[in-house]
Short mmCIF file of C-alpha atoms in Angstrom, two decimals:
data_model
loop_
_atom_site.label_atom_id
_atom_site.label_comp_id
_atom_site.label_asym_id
_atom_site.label_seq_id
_atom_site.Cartn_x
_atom_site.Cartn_y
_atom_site.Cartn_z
CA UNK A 1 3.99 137.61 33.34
CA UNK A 2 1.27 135.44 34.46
CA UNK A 3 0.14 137.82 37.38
CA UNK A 4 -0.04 140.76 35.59
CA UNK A 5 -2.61 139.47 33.45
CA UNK A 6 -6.07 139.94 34.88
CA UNK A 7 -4.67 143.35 36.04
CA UNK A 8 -3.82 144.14 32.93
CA UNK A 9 -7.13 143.45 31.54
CA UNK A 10 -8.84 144.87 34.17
CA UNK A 11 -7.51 148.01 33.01
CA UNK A 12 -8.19 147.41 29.56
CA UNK A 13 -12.03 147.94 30.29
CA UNK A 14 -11.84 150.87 32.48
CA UNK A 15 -9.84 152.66 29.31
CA UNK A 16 -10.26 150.88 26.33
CA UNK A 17 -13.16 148.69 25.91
CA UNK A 18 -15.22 150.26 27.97
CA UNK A 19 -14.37 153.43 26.74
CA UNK A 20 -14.34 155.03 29.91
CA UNK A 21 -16.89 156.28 32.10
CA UNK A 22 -18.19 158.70 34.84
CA UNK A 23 -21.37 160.72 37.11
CA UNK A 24 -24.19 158.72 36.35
CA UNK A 25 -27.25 160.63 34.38
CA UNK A 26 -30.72 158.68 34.58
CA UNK A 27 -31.87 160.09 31.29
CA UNK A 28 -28.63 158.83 29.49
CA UNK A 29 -28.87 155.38 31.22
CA UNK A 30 -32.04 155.03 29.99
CA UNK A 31 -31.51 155.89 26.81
CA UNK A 32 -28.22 153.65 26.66
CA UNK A 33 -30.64 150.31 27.98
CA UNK A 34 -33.88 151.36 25.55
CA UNK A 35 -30.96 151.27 22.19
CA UNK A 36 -30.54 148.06 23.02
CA UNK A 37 -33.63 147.16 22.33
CA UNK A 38 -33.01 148.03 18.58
CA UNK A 39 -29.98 146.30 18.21
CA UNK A 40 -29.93 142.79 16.22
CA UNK A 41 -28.41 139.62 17.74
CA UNK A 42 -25.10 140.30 19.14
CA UNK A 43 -22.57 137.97 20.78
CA UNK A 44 -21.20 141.32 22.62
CA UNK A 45 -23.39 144.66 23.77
CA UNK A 46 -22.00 147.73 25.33
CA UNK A 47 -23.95 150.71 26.91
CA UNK A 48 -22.78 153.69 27.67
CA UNK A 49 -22.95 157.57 28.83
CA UNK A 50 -21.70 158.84 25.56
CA UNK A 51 -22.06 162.57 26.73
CA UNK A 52 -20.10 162.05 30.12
CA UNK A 53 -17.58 159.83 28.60
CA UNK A 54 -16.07 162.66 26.14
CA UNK A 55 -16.58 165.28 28.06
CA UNK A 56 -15.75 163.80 31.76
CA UNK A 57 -14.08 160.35 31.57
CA UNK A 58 -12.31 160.24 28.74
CA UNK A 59 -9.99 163.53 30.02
CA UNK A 60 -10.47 161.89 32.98
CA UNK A 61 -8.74 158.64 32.86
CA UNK A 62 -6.27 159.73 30.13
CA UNK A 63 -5.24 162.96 31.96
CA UNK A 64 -1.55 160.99 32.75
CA UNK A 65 -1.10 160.61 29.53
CA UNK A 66 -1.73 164.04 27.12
CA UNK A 67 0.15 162.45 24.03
CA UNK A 68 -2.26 159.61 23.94
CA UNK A 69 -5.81 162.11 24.64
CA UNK A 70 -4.46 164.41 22.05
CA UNK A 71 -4.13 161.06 19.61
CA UNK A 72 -7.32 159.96 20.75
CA UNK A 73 -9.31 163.49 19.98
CA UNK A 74 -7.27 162.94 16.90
CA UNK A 75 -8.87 159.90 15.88
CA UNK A 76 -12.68 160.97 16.42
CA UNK A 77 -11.96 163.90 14.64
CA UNK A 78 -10.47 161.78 11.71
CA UNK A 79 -13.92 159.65 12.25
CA UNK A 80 -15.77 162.80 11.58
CA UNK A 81 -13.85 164.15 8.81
CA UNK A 82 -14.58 160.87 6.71
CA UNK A 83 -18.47 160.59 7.78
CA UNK A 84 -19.61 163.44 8.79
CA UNK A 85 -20.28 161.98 12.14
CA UNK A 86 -18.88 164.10 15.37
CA UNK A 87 -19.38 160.89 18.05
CA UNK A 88 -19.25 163.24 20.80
CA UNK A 89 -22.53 164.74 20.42
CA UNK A 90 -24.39 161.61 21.12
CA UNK A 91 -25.87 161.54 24.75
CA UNK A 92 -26.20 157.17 24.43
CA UNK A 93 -25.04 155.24 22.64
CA UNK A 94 -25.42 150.92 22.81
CA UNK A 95 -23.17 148.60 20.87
CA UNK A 96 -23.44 145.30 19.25
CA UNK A 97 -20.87 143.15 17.59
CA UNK A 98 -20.96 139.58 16.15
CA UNK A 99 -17.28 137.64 15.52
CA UNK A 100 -16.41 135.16 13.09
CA UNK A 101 -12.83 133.75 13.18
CA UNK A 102 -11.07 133.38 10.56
CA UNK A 103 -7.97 132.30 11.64
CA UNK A 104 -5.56 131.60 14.11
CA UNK A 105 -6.12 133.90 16.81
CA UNK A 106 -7.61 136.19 14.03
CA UNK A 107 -11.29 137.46 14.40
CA UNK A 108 -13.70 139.38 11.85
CA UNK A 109 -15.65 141.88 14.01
CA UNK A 110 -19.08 143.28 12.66
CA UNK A 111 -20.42 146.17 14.75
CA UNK A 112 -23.12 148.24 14.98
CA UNK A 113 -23.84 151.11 17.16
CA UNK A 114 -27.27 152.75 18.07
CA UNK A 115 -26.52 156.53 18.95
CA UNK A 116 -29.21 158.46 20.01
CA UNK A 117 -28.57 162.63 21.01
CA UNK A 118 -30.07 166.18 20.42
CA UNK A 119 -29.32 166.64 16.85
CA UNK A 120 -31.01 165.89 14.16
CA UNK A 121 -30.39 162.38 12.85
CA UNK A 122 -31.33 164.03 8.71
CA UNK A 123 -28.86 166.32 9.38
CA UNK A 124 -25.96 163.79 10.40
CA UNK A 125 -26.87 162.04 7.63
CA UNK A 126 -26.50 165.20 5.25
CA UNK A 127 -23.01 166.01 6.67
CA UNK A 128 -22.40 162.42 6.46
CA UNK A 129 -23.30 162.20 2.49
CA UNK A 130 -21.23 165.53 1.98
CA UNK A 131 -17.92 164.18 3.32
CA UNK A 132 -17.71 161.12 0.94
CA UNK A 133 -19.10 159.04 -2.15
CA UNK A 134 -21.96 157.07 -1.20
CA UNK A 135 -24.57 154.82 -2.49
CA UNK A 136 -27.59 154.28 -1.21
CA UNK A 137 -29.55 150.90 -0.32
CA UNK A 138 -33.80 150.59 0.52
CA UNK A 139 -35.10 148.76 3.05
CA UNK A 140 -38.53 148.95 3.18
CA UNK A 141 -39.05 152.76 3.88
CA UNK A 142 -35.76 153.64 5.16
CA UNK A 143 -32.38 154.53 3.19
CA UNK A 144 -28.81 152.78 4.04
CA UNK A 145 -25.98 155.42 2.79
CA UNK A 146 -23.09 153.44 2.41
CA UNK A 147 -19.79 155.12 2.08
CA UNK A 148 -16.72 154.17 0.01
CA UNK A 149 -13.78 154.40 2.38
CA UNK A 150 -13.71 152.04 5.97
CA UNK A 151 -13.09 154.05 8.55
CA UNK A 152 -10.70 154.09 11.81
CA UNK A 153 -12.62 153.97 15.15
CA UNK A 154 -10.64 156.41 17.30
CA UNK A 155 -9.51 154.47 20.47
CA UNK A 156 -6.05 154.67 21.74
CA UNK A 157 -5.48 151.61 20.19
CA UNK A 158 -7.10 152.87 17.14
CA UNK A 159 -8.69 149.64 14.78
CA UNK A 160 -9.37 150.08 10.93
CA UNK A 161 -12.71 148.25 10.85
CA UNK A 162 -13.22 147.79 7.09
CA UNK A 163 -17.00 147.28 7.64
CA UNK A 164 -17.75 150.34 9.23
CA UNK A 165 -19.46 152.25 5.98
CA UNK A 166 -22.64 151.81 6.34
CA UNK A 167 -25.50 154.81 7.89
CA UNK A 168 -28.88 155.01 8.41
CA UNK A 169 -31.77 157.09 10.55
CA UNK A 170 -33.34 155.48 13.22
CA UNK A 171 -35.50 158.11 14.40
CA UNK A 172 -35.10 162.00 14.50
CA UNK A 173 -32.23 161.96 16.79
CA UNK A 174 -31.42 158.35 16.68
CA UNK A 175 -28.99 156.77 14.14
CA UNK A 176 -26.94 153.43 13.67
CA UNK A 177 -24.04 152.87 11.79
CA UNK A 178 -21.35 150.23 11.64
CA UNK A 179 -21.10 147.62 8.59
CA UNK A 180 -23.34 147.37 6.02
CA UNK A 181 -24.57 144.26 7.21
CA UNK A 182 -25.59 145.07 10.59
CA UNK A 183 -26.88 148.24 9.86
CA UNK A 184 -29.30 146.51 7.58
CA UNK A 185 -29.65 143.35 10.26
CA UNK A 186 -30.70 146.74 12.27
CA UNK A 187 -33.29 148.03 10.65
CA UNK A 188 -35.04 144.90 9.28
CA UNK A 189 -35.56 144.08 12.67
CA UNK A 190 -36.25 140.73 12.40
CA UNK A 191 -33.43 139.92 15.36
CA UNK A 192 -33.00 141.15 18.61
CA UNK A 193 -30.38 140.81 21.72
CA UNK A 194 -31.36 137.72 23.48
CA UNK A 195 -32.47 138.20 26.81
CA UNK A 196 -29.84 136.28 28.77
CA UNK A 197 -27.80 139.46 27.98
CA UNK A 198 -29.84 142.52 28.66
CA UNK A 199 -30.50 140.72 31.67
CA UNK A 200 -26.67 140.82 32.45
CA UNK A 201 -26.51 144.36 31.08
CA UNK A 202 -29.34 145.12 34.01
CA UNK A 203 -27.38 143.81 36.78
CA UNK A 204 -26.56 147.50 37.58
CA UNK A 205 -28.88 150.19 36.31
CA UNK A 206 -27.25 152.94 37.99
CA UNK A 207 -23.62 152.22 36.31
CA UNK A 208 -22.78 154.62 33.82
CA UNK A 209 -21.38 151.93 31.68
CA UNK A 210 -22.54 147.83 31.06
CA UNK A 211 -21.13 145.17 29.03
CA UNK A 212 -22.28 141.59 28.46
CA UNK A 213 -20.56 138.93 25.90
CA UNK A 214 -20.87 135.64 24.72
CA UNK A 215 -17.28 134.29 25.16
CA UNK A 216 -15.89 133.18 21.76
CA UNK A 217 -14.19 129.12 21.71
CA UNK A 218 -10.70 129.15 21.82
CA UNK A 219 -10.46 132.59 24.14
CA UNK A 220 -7.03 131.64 25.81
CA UNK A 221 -5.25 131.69 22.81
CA UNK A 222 -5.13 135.47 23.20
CA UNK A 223 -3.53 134.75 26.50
CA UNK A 224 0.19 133.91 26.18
CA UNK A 225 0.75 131.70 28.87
CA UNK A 226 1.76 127.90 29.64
CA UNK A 227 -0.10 126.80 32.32
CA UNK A 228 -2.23 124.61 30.90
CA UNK A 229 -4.77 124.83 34.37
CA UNK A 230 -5.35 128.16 33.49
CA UNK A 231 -6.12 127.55 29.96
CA UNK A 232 -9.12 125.51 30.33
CA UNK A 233 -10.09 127.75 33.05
CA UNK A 234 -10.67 130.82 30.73
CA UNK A 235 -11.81 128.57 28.05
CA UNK A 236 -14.82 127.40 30.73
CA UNK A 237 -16.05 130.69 30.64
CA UNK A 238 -19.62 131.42 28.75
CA UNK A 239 -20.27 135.20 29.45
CA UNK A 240 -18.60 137.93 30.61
CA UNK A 241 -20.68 140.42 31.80
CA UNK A 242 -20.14 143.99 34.28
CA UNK A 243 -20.16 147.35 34.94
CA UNK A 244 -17.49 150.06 35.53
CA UNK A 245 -17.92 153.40 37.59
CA UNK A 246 -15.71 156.90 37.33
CA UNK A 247 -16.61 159.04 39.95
CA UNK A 248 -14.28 161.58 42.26
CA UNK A 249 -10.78 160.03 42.52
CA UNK A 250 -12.05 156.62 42.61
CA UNK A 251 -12.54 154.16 39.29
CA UNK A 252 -14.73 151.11 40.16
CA UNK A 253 -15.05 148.05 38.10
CA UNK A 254 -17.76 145.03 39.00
CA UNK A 255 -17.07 142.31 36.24
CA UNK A 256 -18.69 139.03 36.39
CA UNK A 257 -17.36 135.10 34.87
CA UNK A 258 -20.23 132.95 34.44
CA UNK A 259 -19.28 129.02 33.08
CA UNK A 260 -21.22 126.21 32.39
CA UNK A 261 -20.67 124.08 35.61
CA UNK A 262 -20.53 124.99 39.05
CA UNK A 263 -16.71 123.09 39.33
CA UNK A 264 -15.16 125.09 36.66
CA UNK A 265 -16.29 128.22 38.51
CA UNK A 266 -14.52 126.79 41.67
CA UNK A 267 -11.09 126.47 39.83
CA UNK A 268 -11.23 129.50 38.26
CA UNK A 269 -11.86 130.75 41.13
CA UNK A 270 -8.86 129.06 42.93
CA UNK A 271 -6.22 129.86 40.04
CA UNK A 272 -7.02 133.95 39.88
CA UNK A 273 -6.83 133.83 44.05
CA UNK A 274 -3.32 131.75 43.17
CA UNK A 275 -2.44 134.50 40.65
CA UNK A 276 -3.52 136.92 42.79
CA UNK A 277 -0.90 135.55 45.80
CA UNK A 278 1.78 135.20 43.44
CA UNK A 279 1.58 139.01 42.13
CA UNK A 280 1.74 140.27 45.37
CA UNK A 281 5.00 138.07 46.53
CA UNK A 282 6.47 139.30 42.94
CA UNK A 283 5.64 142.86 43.14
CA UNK A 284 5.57 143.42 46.58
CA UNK A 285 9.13 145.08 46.46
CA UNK A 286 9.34 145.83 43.27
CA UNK A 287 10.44 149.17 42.04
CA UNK A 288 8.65 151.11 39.37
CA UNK A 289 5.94 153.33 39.58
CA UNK A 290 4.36 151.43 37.17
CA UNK A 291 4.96 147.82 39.17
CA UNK A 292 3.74 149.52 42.32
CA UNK A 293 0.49 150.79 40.81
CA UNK A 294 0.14 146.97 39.33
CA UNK A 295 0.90 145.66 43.20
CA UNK A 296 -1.90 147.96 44.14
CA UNK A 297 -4.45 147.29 41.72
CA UNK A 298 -3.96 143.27 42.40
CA UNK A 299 -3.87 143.53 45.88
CA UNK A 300 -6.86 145.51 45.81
CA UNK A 301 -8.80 142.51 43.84
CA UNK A 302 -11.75 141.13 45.44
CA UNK A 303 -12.95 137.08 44.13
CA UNK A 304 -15.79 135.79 45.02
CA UNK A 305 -17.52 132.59 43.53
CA UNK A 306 -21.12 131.61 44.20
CA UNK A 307 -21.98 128.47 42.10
CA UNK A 308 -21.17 128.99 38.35
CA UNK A 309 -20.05 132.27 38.75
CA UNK A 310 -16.55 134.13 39.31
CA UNK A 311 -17.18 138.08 40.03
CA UNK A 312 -14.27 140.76 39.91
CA UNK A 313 -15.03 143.89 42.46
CA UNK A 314 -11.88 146.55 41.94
CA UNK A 315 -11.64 150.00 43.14
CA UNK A 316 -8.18 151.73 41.40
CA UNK A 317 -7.78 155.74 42.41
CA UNK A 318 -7.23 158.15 39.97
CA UNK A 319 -3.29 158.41 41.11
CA UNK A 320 -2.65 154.84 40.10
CA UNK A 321 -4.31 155.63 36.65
CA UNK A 322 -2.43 158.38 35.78
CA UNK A 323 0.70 156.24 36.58
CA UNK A 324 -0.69 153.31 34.48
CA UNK A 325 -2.10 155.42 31.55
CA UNK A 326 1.07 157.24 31.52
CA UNK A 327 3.03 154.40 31.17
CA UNK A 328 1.41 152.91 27.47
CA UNK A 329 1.80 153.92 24.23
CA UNK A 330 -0.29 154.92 21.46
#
């Protein structure tokens, strides 16, 4: 339904895209924003508390769901068994992805992520090399191991990213790995983030977690819908760009809308506060657990517009994630 569909995304990024996250740590922010600075050009970046996120949020904000955390700890342990990698002893980690479609509704992703923690990056790299066949590629100094066999990235959506083969040392405790391409993109350097997006990835410094993307043409075609208003409103849309918060009982999410005119800000504007109106009426009596938590979380959506932008402030306690992570399926 129509309504349900910036709630539903809303919790997509507190549990999915943005992976979660939790108790801010100064060190680990810093290291998240100073990674980005060694990423190549990306149309999307993510930072994040890597450390808190596996061993606070993640439990966290799956706790109402065990089947799906035990399928998700599943997953990253597959992703270690087939590099050598174990993601969850990074402290930071930033991530940067470019898109190329390729089809209707159908997108090629290239990532890269920058992971920087306390062990040593040569010896990731030798457990790495000792889990699968490899070959290696120079560039300039440095070595690119690239492994045979894509990989699954363990979310609870899990996604078989066939680029993902491709490692290399950054620094003693900093490594990147993703497709072959952008690791190499990485360490030739010749690229960087543009600065309209670490400046969105700044809004917040204290947030645990930042994202900032370049929206790809043609975005409401993910979006089933009919309303034709609506449609050129999301496909006004330039950047999307927040921040999300775990901390006590409370999950907080500050997410941002920025088009290219001023009027197209306005109308979004006007058709999520319409949205908004007509998901209370709907679900104001419904029954459900699951409806009530979604009458909740929309209810508890705050718009605001100033000139070409359209920012999301949410707050969604813990109870009404437990209900809503309990009610998906892995």
């Amino acid at each position: 339904m129509k309504f349900r569909i910036f709630a539903v995304f809303v919790l997509s990024v507190l549990v999915f895209n943005l992976g979660g996250s939790t108790f801010a740590d100064s060190k680990a922010k810093k290291g998240g924003s100073e990674l980005v600075s060694l990423l190549p050009a990306s149309e999307g970046v993510v930072t994040l508390d890597a450390r808190r996120f596996f061993n606070d949020a993640m439990p966290k904000l799956l706790s109402g769901n065990q089947p799906m955390l035990a399928h998700v700890t599943a997953e990253i342990e597959k992703f270690q068994s087939k590099t050598g990698i174990d993601i969850r002893q990074f402290e930071s980690t930033a991530a940067g992805v470019t898109t190329k479609k390729v089809g209707e509704r159908k997108y090629d992703i290239e990532p890269v992520v920058i992971a920087r923690g306390q062990t040593s990056s040569a010896a990731l790299i030798s457990a790495a090399k000792s889990k699968a066949k490899y070959t290696e590629e120079r560039v300039g100094e440095r070595t690119i191991y690239i492994f045979s066999e894509a990989v699954t990235v363990g979310t609870p959506a899990p996604s078989k990213f066939p680029g993902v083969t491709a490692v290399a040392v950054i620094d003693s405790t900093t490594i990147a790995f993703g497709s072959r391409a952008r690791v190499r993109e990485t360490l030739e350097a010749r690229t960087k983030v543009d600065q309209e997006l670490i400046g969105f990835l700044g809004q917040n410094p204290a947030a645990v977690a930042s994202f900032a993307s370049r929206v790809p043409a043609g975005l409401k075609s993910f979006v089933p819908m009919d309303n034709d208003e609506l449609g050129k409103n999301i496909d006004s849309i330039q950047f999307i760009y927040g921040n999300a918060d775990v901390a006590g009982e409370l999950a907080t999410v500050h997410m941002t809308a920025r088009t290219l005119q001023n009027a197209q800000a306005k109308s979004l504007h006007e058709t999520l506060e319409g949205l908004q109106m007509l998901g209370k009426a709907f679900l104001g009596s419904a029954k459900g657990a699951d409806k009530q938590a979604y009458a909740r979380m929309i209810g508890n959506a705050k718009f605001t517009v100033r000139a070409n932008e359209v920012t999301l402030d949410l707050q969604v306690p813990q109870s009404d994630i437990d209900i809503l992570v309990g009610s998906l399926k892995k």
